[in-house]
């Protein structure tokens, strides 16, 4: 197993036992992930509205939203492939806890998006390792997809961090430091389930 390097310096590593817990109910895992990808696309489009004064930001975020929609479609197709249905959205306690801590408007929205993308990247890597360790689970077709997703979400984390830095300068770096501590607290507090977060 190679070491994982998250795109942002996350301050709480997910324990290795997490992947087995998440993979215990793959229909729930993929359903939840489909909802997350759709929300990620909507987040990018929503943030683009607020960054119209930065010439390259709307196009960058449109491209990011396009990638998330592609992930959404492909996760839905994966559900179909396995003969599963899209289960109801049970909400995302992790993201909700982060948003409850936000108090600095657009800066916090960009940084929350950055840390969620970075955590997604770590969790996808763990799922990939977990699925590879249990080939009998029938995840083989998913390994390449998970790896591709993981690389994509890493790029998204860096894009959101760059946008925050461009827009808010040094204040963004100080606030990111604060968010990395909060994210570590939140991720340790949220119970494990068959979901990426
Ligand atoms: Fe995605
Ligand atoms: Fe993403």
Short mmCIF file of C-alpha atoms and ligand atoms in Angstrom, two decimals:
data_model
loop_
_atom_site.label_atom_id
_atom_site.label_comp_id
_atom_site.label_asym_id
_atom_site.label_seq_id
_atom_site.Cartn_x
_atom_site.Cartn_y
_atom_site.Cartn_z
CA UNK A 1 0.00 0.00 0.00
CA UNK A 2 1.47 3.34 -1.01
CA UNK A 3 1.20 6.34 1.28
CA UNK A 4 -1.54 8.82 0.68
CA UNK A 5 -0.73 12.53 0.40
CA UNK A 6 -3.87 14.65 0.71
CA UNK A 7 -4.04 17.81 -1.41
CA UNK A 8 -4.40 19.85 1.80
CA UNK A 9 -2.60 18.99 5.04
CA UNK A 10 -5.55 17.34 6.79
CA UNK A 11 -4.95 17.08 10.53
CA UNK A 12 -6.82 13.86 11.31
CA UNK A 13 -6.12 10.72 9.30
CA UNK A 14 -9.12 8.45 8.87
CA UNK A 15 -8.42 5.13 10.65
CA UNK A 16 -7.78 2.26 8.22
CA UNK A 17 -10.82 0.33 9.56
CA UNK A 18 -13.11 2.98 8.14
CA UNK A 19 -13.12 1.59 4.58
CA UNK A 20 -14.46 -1.82 5.63
CA UNK A 21 -17.29 -0.09 7.51
CA UNK A 22 -18.10 2.13 4.51
CA UNK A 23 -18.01 -0.80 2.07
CA UNK A 24 -20.37 -2.87 4.24
CA UNK A 25 -23.41 -1.49 2.39
CA UNK A 26 -22.28 -0.58 -1.13
CA UNK A 27 -25.75 0.42 -2.32
CA UNK A 28 -25.96 2.99 0.49
CA UNK A 29 -22.38 4.09 -0.13
CA UNK A 30 -22.90 4.70 -3.84
CA UNK A 31 -26.31 6.30 -3.30
CA UNK A 32 -24.86 8.72 -0.79
CA UNK A 33 -21.99 9.45 -3.08
CA UNK A 34 -24.33 10.21 -5.96
CA UNK A 35 -26.10 12.81 -3.80
CA UNK A 36 -22.72 14.27 -2.78
CA UNK A 37 -21.55 14.63 -6.38
CA UNK A 38 -24.75 16.44 -7.31
CA UNK A 39 -24.34 18.80 -4.34
CA UNK A 40 -20.70 19.38 -5.30
CA UNK A 41 -21.82 20.49 -8.80
CA UNK A 42 -24.41 22.84 -7.31
CA UNK A 43 -21.86 24.26 -4.85
CA UNK A 44 -19.47 25.10 -7.70
CA UNK A 45 -22.21 26.83 -9.71
CA UNK A 46 -23.39 28.73 -6.66
CA UNK A 47 -19.88 29.94 -5.81
CA UNK A 48 -19.35 31.05 -9.43
CA UNK A 49 -22.16 33.56 -8.93
CA UNK A 50 -20.14 35.27 -6.19
CA UNK A 51 -16.81 35.38 -8.01
CA UNK A 52 -17.87 37.22 -11.15
CA UNK A 53 -15.25 39.94 -10.46
CA UNK A 54 -12.43 37.41 -10.99
CA UNK A 55 -12.24 36.94 -14.77
CA UNK A 56 -11.20 33.27 -14.78
CA UNK A 57 -13.28 32.08 -11.79
CA UNK A 58 -16.69 31.47 -13.42
CA UNK A 59 -15.20 29.35 -16.23
CA UNK A 60 -13.01 27.42 -13.77
CA UNK A 61 -16.01 26.70 -11.55
CA UNK A 62 -18.18 25.79 -14.55
CA UNK A 63 -15.53 23.23 -15.54
CA UNK A 64 -15.42 21.95 -11.96
CA UNK A 65 -19.23 21.66 -11.88
CA UNK A 66 -19.09 19.82 -15.20
CA UNK A 67 -16.67 17.28 -13.69
CA UNK A 68 -18.91 16.80 -10.64
CA UNK A 69 -21.94 16.25 -12.87
CA UNK A 70 -19.94 13.69 -14.83
CA UNK A 71 -19.13 11.94 -11.51
CA UNK A 72 -22.81 12.11 -10.55
CA UNK A 73 -23.86 10.47 -13.81
CA UNK A 74 -21.19 7.80 -13.55
CA UNK A 75 -22.06 6.93 -9.95
CA UNK A 76 -25.72 6.64 -11.00
CA UNK A 77 -24.66 4.37 -13.87
CA UNK A 78 -22.63 2.34 -11.38
CA UNK A 79 -25.72 1.84 -9.23
CA UNK A 80 -27.58 0.66 -12.32
CA UNK A 81 -24.75 -1.66 -13.31
CA UNK A 82 -24.92 -3.41 -9.94
CA UNK A 83 -28.73 -3.57 -10.10
CA UNK A 84 -29.19 -1.18 -7.19
CA UNK A 85 -31.45 1.83 -6.80
CA UNK A 86 -30.65 5.36 -5.74
CA UNK A 87 -31.61 5.44 -2.05
CA UNK A 88 -33.01 8.59 -0.43
CA UNK A 89 -30.56 11.29 0.61
CA UNK A 90 -29.90 10.80 4.33
CA UNK A 91 -28.04 14.10 4.55
CA UNK A 92 -24.39 14.64 5.27
CA UNK A 93 -23.70 15.22 8.98
CA UNK A 94 -20.05 16.01 8.26
CA UNK A 95 -20.76 18.81 5.76
CA UNK A 96 -23.62 20.12 7.88
CA UNK A 97 -21.35 20.35 10.95
CA UNK A 98 -18.78 22.31 8.94
CA UNK A 99 -21.39 24.72 7.59
CA UNK A 100 -22.73 25.33 11.11
CA UNK A 101 -19.26 26.64 12.06
CA UNK A 102 -19.09 29.11 9.16
CA UNK A 103 -19.18 32.82 9.96
CA UNK A 104 -17.14 34.53 7.25
CA UNK A 105 -19.37 34.33 4.20
CA UNK A 106 -17.72 33.59 0.87
CA UNK A 107 -14.27 32.96 2.39
CA UNK A 108 -15.66 30.18 4.57
CA UNK A 109 -17.74 28.73 1.73
CA UNK A 110 -14.62 28.42 -0.46
CA UNK A 111 -12.53 26.92 2.34
CA UNK A 112 -15.25 24.48 3.42
CA UNK A 113 -15.45 23.31 -0.20
CA UNK A 114 -11.65 22.92 -0.22
CA UNK A 115 -11.50 20.79 2.95
CA UNK A 116 -14.48 18.64 1.93
CA UNK A 117 -12.82 17.93 -1.42
CA UNK A 118 -9.55 17.08 0.35
CA UNK A 119 -11.31 14.73 2.77
CA UNK A 120 -13.23 13.13 -0.11
CA UNK A 121 -9.94 12.50 -1.81
CA UNK A 122 -8.51 10.75 1.28
CA UNK A 123 -11.68 8.68 1.74
CA UNK A 124 -11.79 7.64 -1.94
CA UNK A 125 -8.19 6.51 -1.66
CA UNK A 126 -9.10 4.42 1.41
CA UNK A 127 -12.09 2.92 -0.41
CA UNK A 128 -9.87 2.05 -3.33
CA UNK A 129 -7.43 0.31 -0.96
CA UNK A 130 -10.32 -1.42 0.85
CA UNK A 131 -11.94 -2.60 -2.38
CA UNK A 132 -8.61 -3.87 -3.72
CA UNK A 133 -8.12 -5.86 -0.53
CA UNK A 134 -11.45 -7.67 -1.06
CA UNK A 135 -11.68 -8.55 -4.77
CA UNK A 136 -14.53 -10.97 -4.03
CA UNK A 137 -16.78 -8.00 -3.28
CA UNK A 138 -17.05 -7.37 -7.01
CA UNK A 139 -15.60 -3.87 -6.88
CA UNK A 140 -12.96 -4.51 -9.53
CA UNK A 141 -14.70 -2.37 -12.18
CA UNK A 142 -14.78 0.45 -9.66
CA UNK A 143 -11.11 0.60 -8.77
CA UNK A 144 -10.05 2.63 -11.80
CA UNK A 145 -13.06 4.89 -11.39
CA UNK A 146 -12.32 5.56 -7.70
CA UNK A 147 -8.73 6.40 -8.55
CA UNK A 148 -9.85 8.81 -11.25
CA UNK A 149 -12.33 10.45 -8.88
CA UNK A 150 -9.68 10.76 -6.20
CA UNK A 151 -7.33 12.67 -8.54
CA UNK A 152 -10.15 14.89 -9.68
CA UNK A 153 -11.25 15.79 -6.14
CA UNK A 154 -7.63 16.60 -5.25
CA UNK A 155 -7.62 19.13 -8.08
CA UNK A 156 -10.88 20.59 -6.82
CA UNK A 157 -9.48 21.05 -3.29
CA UNK A 158 -6.53 22.99 -4.71
CA UNK A 159 -8.77 25.04 -7.01
CA UNK A 160 -10.99 26.18 -4.11
CA UNK A 161 -7.98 27.01 -1.98
CA UNK A 162 -6.42 29.04 -4.82
CA UNK A 163 -9.65 30.95 -5.40
CA UNK A 164 -9.85 31.77 -1.68
CA UNK A 165 -6.23 33.00 -1.69
CA UNK A 166 -6.71 35.10 -4.82
CA UNK A 167 -9.85 36.69 -3.44
CA UNK A 168 -8.89 37.15 0.22
CA UNK A 169 -5.08 37.10 0.27
CA UNK A 170 -3.28 36.21 3.50
CA UNK A 171 -6.57 36.13 5.43
CA UNK A 172 -7.43 32.98 3.48
CA UNK A 173 -4.32 31.15 4.68
CA UNK A 174 -4.99 32.05 8.32
CA UNK A 175 -8.59 30.98 8.02
CA UNK A 176 -7.63 27.73 6.28
CA UNK A 177 -5.39 26.96 9.25
CA UNK A 178 -8.42 27.46 11.51
CA UNK A 179 -10.61 25.31 9.26
CA UNK A 180 -8.13 22.45 9.20
CA UNK A 181 -8.40 22.24 12.99
CA UNK A 182 -12.19 22.40 12.89
CA UNK A 183 -12.38 19.79 10.12
CA UNK A 184 -10.22 17.40 12.16
CA UNK A 185 -12.59 17.81 15.13
CA UNK A 186 -15.67 17.28 12.98
CA UNK A 187 -14.35 14.23 11.13
CA UNK A 188 -13.44 12.54 14.43
CA UNK A 189 -16.91 13.26 15.85
CA UNK A 190 -19.07 12.04 12.95
CA UNK A 191 -20.03 8.35 13.28
CA UNK A 192 -18.99 5.97 10.48
CA UNK A 193 -21.57 4.76 8.00
CA UNK A 194 -21.67 3.53 4.42
CA UNK A 195 -20.86 6.92 2.96
CA UNK A 196 -17.73 8.79 1.93
CA UNK A 197 -18.22 11.19 4.89
FE1 LIG B 1 -16.69 14.63 -7.64
FE1 LIG B 2 -14.97 17.51 -6.30
#
